[in-house]
Amino acid sequence: MAQLDTLDMLVLAIVVLGSIAYLTKGRYWAVAKDPYAGSYANANGVKPAKTRNIIQKMDETGKNCVIFYGSQTGTAEDYASRLAKEGSSRFGLKTMVADLEDYDYENLDTFPEDKVAFFVLATYGEGEPTDNAVDFYTFLQGDDISFSQDAGPDDKPLSQLKFVAFGLGNNTYEHYNAMVRRVDEKFQKLGATRIGEAGEGDDGAGTMEEDFLSWKEPMWADLAKTMGLEEREAVYEPVFEVTEREDLSPEADEVYLGEPNKNHLEGTSKGPYNAHNPFIAPISDSRELFTVKDRNCLHMEIDISGSNLTYETGDHIAVWPTNAGKNVDRFLATFGLLSKCHTVIDVKALEATAKIPFPTPTTYDAVVRYHMEICGPVSRQFLSTLALYAPDEESKAEITRLGNDKDYFQEKVASRYLNISQTLDLAGKSQPWTTVPFSLLIEGIHKIQPRYYSISSSSLVQKDKVAITAVVESLRVPGAADALKGVTTNYLLALKQKQHGDPDPDPHGLTYAITGPRNKYDGIHVPVHVRHSNFKLPSDPARPIIMVGPGTGVAPFRGFIQERAAQIKEGTTVGKTILFYGCRRRSEDFLYQHEFEEFAKTLGPSFSLVTAFSREGPQKVYVQHRLREQAVEINDLLQNHKAYFYVCGDAANMAREVNTTLAQIIAEQRGLDEAKAEEIVKGMRNAGQYQLYGW
C-alpha cells in the first residue's frame, strides 16, 4: 500500500472534518436559538424585556408611547394591544405594549416630556392588583417611595410624566376599580399630568367593552390636542409576519403542536409551574355530582404530587383549556384555512417590542385549538377592522354596520352570544372570509386564558390533591342556532367521560383533543397551575364563620368545612360554622349532601347547614331569605364574636342581595339607620372580616 504524502493527508483531514461538521450541524453547532427556552416566563411567547429600564427600551426602539397593562384574565392586555395599534394607525404614534412586571419604575421621574405612558389596569378581587402588577403597585404605594433623582414625594418628582389611564373592574365588589383610582391619585399627587378622563369599565354591569369604546374616543381627542398629533386614515399595519413552511412536516420534532414551551415540546417539563408554565397533572378521580336535562355538575380530583405546587384552603386552581374540535374546524373554515390546517407556519415579529403569543414553528390548527379564544365575546372594534376583507359588498355593509351601530350589534351579536365565526357566517351568509390575514387574527383575537376555579378541598386534609367543583355549561339562547357551551367545563366533562371508559367522549356534541399535543396528556391529564387567594379561613380556628354559597359557590366552603372537621378530630377547638346553601331542589342538585351530613356528625353543634331550595315550594326561596330568618344569631356572631362572613357565587345578583340583606339585619338588630349599617358592612369588607369571591 502506497504511503500518503503530506498533501493527501491534508485533503483527507479536510474531508473528515467537513463530514463531521455537516453531520453535527444543528446539534452541536449552528443551533437555532429557541426564544422560549431561556425562562418559563417565556411560555406562550412572552419574552422578558432585555432591559428593565423602560426609558432605555423606548429610546432603543424609537418609541414615544408605551401602554402598560396589569391583567389577570387577558382583557386588559387585549385593550392595551388595541390601543397600541390604534395609536399607531390613526395618529402615527410609535407605540409599544409592556407587561408591568417586566420593568422597574424608579426612573419614572426622568420620563421624557415628549412621550406618553398609558396604564390599563384591572382590579382583582377586593381591590387587589393583578399578579403581574403587584411589584409596580407595591413600589408606587410604598411609604418610602424614592426615584432616581432623589426627589421626595413632596417635590413632585413625576412632573414630566404624561399618562393615560383606564381601569377594568366589577361594581359588585366594594373596591370597584380600586387599582386605576389609586394609581391615578398617586400619580397626580407625585406631580404627573393625566390626559383625558380616567376611564372605568364595569364587568359587573356587563358593559366593559362599551365602556372602553366610549372612553377612548374623547381620550384620543385630548391626547392629540396635548401632543400635537394629527389623525390620519387608519391603515392596517401588521405586527407579525406569517410564513408557511413547506419544508417542515407537522410531525417534525421542532414543530409546536400545542406545547406551551420548549421543555414541554421535548417532554422534559419541569417547574416552577405557574401562569406561564402549566403542570400536566393526572386526574386521580372524577364523578358527576348530578345530571339533569340541561345541567350537570362535576367533582374532579387533580393530583399535584411531585410538582412542588402547593395550595392553601381557599386558593384557586387554573385549568388550561383546549377549544373543542367542532369550533376549531368552524373557525378554520370561516377563514378558508380548513384544508391546510396542518400546514406548518412561522410567525415573526415585525417590530422590536411585539411579543408573539405562542411558540413557533407551529400549525394553523395548533394556534386555533390551543392559543386563541375563538369562542369568546366579539369586539365591535375588531369587526370594523374586518370590513376591508369582506367577501362581497353586501357582507362589507353588514359587518360595517355591526361595527358602528351599538344597538344593532347588541341585537344581532351580543344578545345571542355569538362568537367570531358565527358572526362572520351571519354577516357573510356563510361565505368564507379567505382574504383576512392570519396576522390580523393573531393580533385581534384574545389569547385563550386559563379558567380559575375555587379549590373545593382542604390542604390540611389532602395537600397533594386539589378538588374542583364545576357546573358544565350548555345554555340555550333565544334566537341563536347553537347552544352556548362552556369551553373549559365541557373539556373537563370529556376528560371525566374518558376516565370512565368512553373511548370517544363528546359532551353536548363537542369533541376535544383530550390526549393533548402528541398524545402527551393521554386523556387523563390536564394542564394546571395554582393561584393563591386572600379568600381564607381565620387564622384562629375558634373564630366563628358564616358562609353563603349557593350552587357551585359552595366549592370553597366544602374545603373550609373539611378543614374544620379535620381540626376537631385533632382536638382543636373550632368556632361556630354556619353554611347557607341553596339550589333548585333537594332531590336534583344538592351538592355534597351526604358529605355535609358526615361533617355534621364530626363537628356536632358547632356546625349548622341552612338550606334554600328555590323550586320546591309555591314561592322561590333563596339564601338571602334564609339569612334573614337567622338574623338574631347572625348579628350576635358578627357583633359579639367577631365572626367572619363569606360569600361565594353569582356576584351580579345573589351577592348583591346578600350584601343588602346583611346591612338590613345589622340595622334592625342594632337599632341603626340603613346608612350607618351599610357603613358597618363596608368596614367589615375593608377589614377582611367580610370576604367575597364572585363571578
PDB file of N, CA and C in Angstrom, residues 285-292 295-301 454-457 467-472 492-493 496 500 550-556 558 581 583 585-596:
ATOM      1  N   ASP A 285     -59.386  11.266  40.281  1.00  0.00           N
ATOM      2  CA  ASP A 285     -60.773  10.844  40.462  1.00  0.00           C
ATOM      3  C   ASP A 285     -61.685  11.867  39.802  1.00  0.00           C
ATOM      4  N   SER A 286     -62.804  11.398  39.286  1.00  0.00           N
ATOM      5  CA  SER A 286     -63.799  12.303  38.710  1.00  0.00           C
ATOM      6  C   SER A 286     -65.160  11.634  38.773  1.00  0.00           C
ATOM      7  N   ARG A 287     -66.177  12.453  39.030  1.00  0.00           N
ATOM      8  CA  ARG A 287     -67.536  11.922  39.075  1.00  0.00           C
ATOM      9  C   ARG A 287     -68.525  13.065  38.852  1.00  0.00           C
ATOM     10  N   GLU A 288     -69.722  12.705  38.484  1.00  0.00           N
ATOM     11  CA  GLU A 288     -70.775  13.703  38.331  1.00  0.00           C
ATOM     12  C   GLU A 288     -71.584  13.766  39.616  1.00  0.00           C
ATOM     13  N   LEU A 289     -71.742  14.974  40.145  1.00  0.00           N
ATOM     14  CA  LEU A 289     -72.494  15.166  41.379  1.00  0.00           C
ATOM     15  C   LEU A 289     -73.992  15.157  41.115  1.00  0.00           C
ATOM     16  N   PHE A 290     -74.378  15.644  39.939  1.00  0.00           N
ATOM     17  CA  PHE A 290     -75.761  15.493  39.499  1.00  0.00           C
ATOM     18  C   PHE A 290     -75.809  15.629  37.987  1.00  0.00           C
ATOM     19  N   THR A 291     -76.831  15.056  37.389  1.00  0.00           N
ATOM     20  CA  THR A 291     -77.069  15.163  35.954  1.00  0.00           C
ATOM     21  C   THR A 291     -78.566  15.312  35.742  1.00  0.00           C
ATOM     22  N   VAL A 292     -78.963  16.439  35.154  1.00  0.00           N
ATOM     23  CA  VAL A 292     -80.365  16.665  34.814  1.00  0.00           C
ATOM     24  C   VAL A 292     -80.432  17.091  33.354  1.00  0.00           C
ATOM     25  N   ARG A 295     -78.354  20.472  32.721  1.00  0.00           N
ATOM     26  CA  ARG A 295     -77.165  20.772  33.527  1.00  0.00           C
ATOM     27  C   ARG A 295     -76.576  19.487  34.088  1.00  0.00           C
ATOM     28  N   ASN A 296     -75.293  19.523  34.301  1.00  0.00           N
ATOM     29  CA  ASN A 296     -74.656  18.504  35.126  1.00  0.00           C
ATOM     30  C   ASN A 296     -73.464  19.126  35.824  1.00  0.00           C
ATOM     31  N   CYS A 297     -73.053  18.515  36.916  1.00  0.00           N
ATOM     32  CA  CYS A 297     -72.005  19.101  37.757  1.00  0.00           C
ATOM     33  C   CYS A 297     -70.927  18.075  38.027  1.00  0.00           C
ATOM     34  N   LEU A 298     -69.685  18.514  37.917  1.00  0.00           N
ATOM     35  CA  LEU A 298     -68.533  17.629  38.070  1.00  0.00           C
ATOM     36  C   LEU A 298     -67.820  17.856  39.390  1.00  0.00           C
ATOM     37  N   HIS A 299     -67.323  16.762  39.947  1.00  0.00           N
ATOM     38  CA  HIS A 299     -66.320  16.821  41.008  1.00  0.00           C
ATOM     39  C   HIS A 299     -65.098  16.115  40.459  1.00  0.00           C
ATOM     40  N   MET A 300     -63.954  16.782  40.525  1.00  0.00           N
ATOM     41  CA  MET A 300     -62.729  16.222  39.960  1.00  0.00           C
ATOM     42  C   MET A 300     -61.583  16.424  40.932  1.00  0.00           C
ATOM     43  N   GLU A 301     -60.746  15.409  41.065  1.00  0.00           N
ATOM     44  CA  GLU A 301     -59.572  15.481  41.936  1.00  0.00           C
ATOM     45  C   GLU A 301     -58.315  15.485  41.068  1.00  0.00           C
ATOM     46  N   SER A 454     -62.462  27.879  42.300  1.00  0.00           N
ATOM     47  CA  SER A 454     -62.195  27.786  43.735  1.00  0.00           C
ATOM     48  C   SER A 454     -61.904  26.340  44.091  1.00  0.00           C
ATOM     49  N   ILE A 455     -60.827  26.121  44.804  1.00  0.00           N
ATOM     50  CA  ILE A 455     -60.479  24.759  45.217  1.00  0.00           C
ATOM     51  C   ILE A 455     -61.459  24.303  46.286  1.00  0.00           C
ATOM     52  N   SER A 456     -62.054  23.127  46.079  1.00  0.00           N
ATOM     53  CA  SER A 456     -63.100  22.651  46.988  1.00  0.00           C
ATOM     54  C   SER A 456     -62.594  21.564  47.928  1.00  0.00           C
ATOM     55  N   SER A 457     -61.333  21.666  48.298  1.00  0.00           N
ATOM     56  CA  SER A 457     -60.756  20.715  49.256  1.00  0.00           C
ATOM     57  C   SER A 457     -59.860  21.477  50.223  1.00  0.00           C
ATOM     58  N   ALA A 467     -59.297  19.581  44.635  1.00  0.00           N
ATOM     59  CA  ALA A 467     -60.641  19.260  44.161  1.00  0.00           C
ATOM     60  C   ALA A 467     -61.245  20.441  43.413  1.00  0.00           C
ATOM     61  N   ILE A 468     -61.954  20.129  42.320  1.00  0.00           N
ATOM     62  CA  ILE A 468     -62.687  21.109  41.518  1.00  0.00           C
ATOM     63  C   ILE A 468     -64.167  20.742  41.549  1.00  0.00           C
ATOM     64  N   THR A 469     -65.012  21.755  41.667  1.00  0.00           N
ATOM     65  CA  THR A 469     -66.460  21.574  41.567  1.00  0.00           C
ATOM     66  C   THR A 469     -66.950  22.522  40.487  1.00  0.00           C
ATOM     67  N   ALA A 470     -67.528  22.003  39.415  1.00  0.00           N
ATOM     68  CA  ALA A 470     -67.894  22.864  38.288  1.00  0.00           C
ATOM     69  C   ALA A 470     -69.165  22.386  37.614  1.00  0.00           C
ATOM     70  N   VAL A 471     -70.093  23.317  37.381  1.00  0.00           N
ATOM     71  CA  VAL A 471     -71.278  23.019  36.585  1.00  0.00           C
ATOM     72  C   VAL A 471     -70.900  23.109  35.117  1.00  0.00           C
ATOM     73  N   VAL A 472     -71.237  22.077  34.361  1.00  0.00           N
ATOM     74  CA  VAL A 472     -70.945  22.052  32.929  1.00  0.00           C
ATOM     75  C   VAL A 472     -71.964  22.931  32.211  1.00  0.00           C
ATOM     76  N   LEU A 492     -63.569  19.487  30.680  1.00  0.00           N
ATOM     77  CA  LEU A 492     -63.432  18.670  31.880  1.00  0.00           C
ATOM     78  C   LEU A 492     -64.391  17.485  31.857  1.00  0.00           C
ATOM     79  N   LEU A 493     -65.604  17.710  31.344  1.00  0.00           N
ATOM     80  CA  LEU A 493     -66.563  16.611  31.253  1.00  0.00           C
ATOM     81  C   LEU A 493     -66.064  15.535  30.288  1.00  0.00           C
ATOM     82  N   LYS A 496     -63.595  13.503  32.118  1.00  0.00           N
ATOM     83  CA  LYS A 496     -64.281  12.594  33.040  1.00  0.00           C
ATOM     84  C   LYS A 496     -64.825  11.385  32.293  1.00  0.00           C
ATOM     85  N   HIS A 500     -63.723   7.359  32.604  1.00  0.00           N
ATOM     86  CA  HIS A 500     -64.696   6.325  32.961  1.00  0.00           C
ATOM     87  C   HIS A 500     -64.973   5.369  31.804  1.00  0.00           C
ATOM     88  N   PRO A 550     -74.535  29.429  47.419  1.00  0.00           N
ATOM     89  CA  PRO A 550     -75.471  28.607  46.643  1.00  0.00           C
ATOM     90  C   PRO A 550     -74.800  28.003  45.410  1.00  0.00           C
ATOM     91  N   GLY A 551     -75.352  26.881  44.935  1.00  0.00           N
ATOM     92  CA  GLY A 551     -74.805  26.244  43.738  1.00  0.00           C
ATOM     93  C   GLY A 551     -73.347  25.895  43.919  1.00  0.00           C
ATOM     94  N   THR A 552     -72.554  26.102  42.863  1.00  0.00           N
ATOM     95  CA  THR A 552     -71.124  25.799  42.959  1.00  0.00           C
ATOM     96  C   THR A 552     -70.367  26.841  43.775  1.00  0.00           C
ATOM     97  N   GLY A 553     -71.079  27.874  44.237  1.00  0.00           N
ATOM     98  CA  GLY A 553     -70.474  28.801  45.192  1.00  0.00           C
ATOM     99  C   GLY A 553     -70.106  28.116  46.496  1.00  0.00           C
ATOM    100  N   VAL A 554     -70.609  26.878  46.685  1.00  0.00           N
ATOM    101  CA  VAL A 554     -70.280  26.123  47.891  1.00  0.00           C
ATOM    102  C   VAL A 554     -68.864  25.546  47.823  1.00  0.00           C
ATOM    103  N   ALA A 555     -68.231  25.592  46.656  1.00  0.00           N
ATOM    104  CA  ALA A 555     -66.948  24.909  46.465  1.00  0.00           C
ATOM    105  C   ALA A 555     -65.905  25.247  47.534  1.00  0.00           C
ATOM    106  N   PRO A 556     -65.547  26.513  47.740  1.00  0.00           N
ATOM    107  CA  PRO A 556     -64.505  26.763  48.750  1.00  0.00           C
ATOM    108  C   PRO A 556     -64.956  26.400  50.156  1.00  0.00           C
ATOM    109  N   ARG A 558     -66.815  23.828  51.019  1.00  0.00           N
ATOM    110  CA  ARG A 558     -66.565  22.414  51.254  1.00  0.00           C
ATOM    111  C   ARG A 558     -65.162  22.244  51.827  1.00  0.00           C
ATOM    112  N   TYR A 581     -76.721  27.313  52.153  1.00  0.00           N
ATOM    113  CA  TYR A 581     -76.563  26.702  50.832  1.00  0.00           C
ATOM    114  C   TYR A 581     -77.904  26.668  50.114  1.00  0.00           C
ATOM    115  N   CYS A 583     -80.018  25.661  46.253  1.00  0.00           N
ATOM    116  CA  CYS A 583     -80.067  25.038  44.936  1.00  0.00           C
ATOM    117  C   CYS A 583     -81.531  24.946  44.519  1.00  0.00           C
ATOM    118  N   ARG A 585     -83.611  22.041  43.855  1.00  0.00           N
ATOM    119  CA  ARG A 585     -84.396  21.030  44.565  1.00  0.00           C
ATOM    120  C   ARG A 585     -83.460  20.091  45.324  1.00  0.00           C
ATOM    121  N   ARG A 586     -83.926  19.654  46.478  1.00  0.00           N
ATOM    122  CA  ARG A 586     -83.143  18.726  47.296  1.00  0.00           C
ATOM    123  C   ARG A 586     -82.808  17.452  46.521  1.00  0.00           C
ATOM    124  N   SER A 587     -83.752  16.978  45.728  1.00  0.00           N
ATOM    125  CA  SER A 587     -83.574  15.717  45.020  1.00  0.00           C
ATOM    126  C   SER A 587     -82.856  15.865  43.688  1.00  0.00           C
ATOM    127  N   GLU A 588     -82.547  17.092  43.283  1.00  0.00           N
ATOM    128  CA  GLU A 588     -81.997  17.319  41.944  1.00  0.00           C
ATOM    129  C   GLU A 588     -80.539  17.749  41.944  1.00  0.00           C
ATOM    130  N   ASP A 589     -80.213  18.794  42.695  1.00  0.00           N
ATOM    131  CA  ASP A 589     -78.873  19.395  42.554  1.00  0.00           C
ATOM    132  C   ASP A 589     -78.266  19.825  43.886  1.00  0.00           C
ATOM    133  N   PHE A 590     -78.535  19.059  44.924  1.00  0.00           N
ATOM    134  CA  PHE A 590     -77.980  19.323  46.251  1.00  0.00           C
ATOM    135  C   PHE A 590     -76.555  18.768  46.269  1.00  0.00           C
ATOM    136  N   LEU A 591     -75.576  19.659  46.181  1.00  0.00           N
ATOM    137  CA  LEU A 591     -74.179  19.239  46.110  1.00  0.00           C
ATOM    138  C   LEU A 591     -73.654  18.814  47.481  1.00  0.00           C
ATOM    139  N   TYR A 592     -72.961  17.693  47.505  1.00  0.00           N
ATOM    140  CA  TYR A 592     -72.262  17.195  48.694  1.00  0.00           C
ATOM    141  C   TYR A 592     -73.199  16.971  49.891  1.00  0.00           C
ATOM    142  N   GLN A 593     -74.443  16.640  49.628  1.00  0.00           N
ATOM    143  CA  GLN A 593     -75.412  16.461  50.709  1.00  0.00           C
ATOM    144  C   GLN A 593     -74.930  15.446  51.739  1.00  0.00           C
ATOM    145  N   HIS A 594     -74.498  14.289  51.275  1.00  0.00           N
ATOM    146  CA  HIS A 594     -74.094  13.231  52.214  1.00  0.00           C
ATOM    147  C   HIS A 594     -72.795  13.586  52.931  1.00  0.00           C
ATOM    148  N   GLU A 595     -71.902  14.297  52.242  1.00  0.00           N
ATOM    149  CA  GLU A 595     -70.668  14.737  52.909  1.00  0.00           C
ATOM    150  C   GLU A 595     -70.986  15.692  54.053  1.00  0.00           C
ATOM    151  N   PHE A 596     -71.904  16.625  53.809  1.00  0.00           N
ATOM    152  CA  PHE A 596     -72.249  17.588  54.852  1.00  0.00           C
ATOM    153  C   PHE A 596     -72.903  16.888  56.048  1.00  0.00           C
TER     154      PHE A 596
END
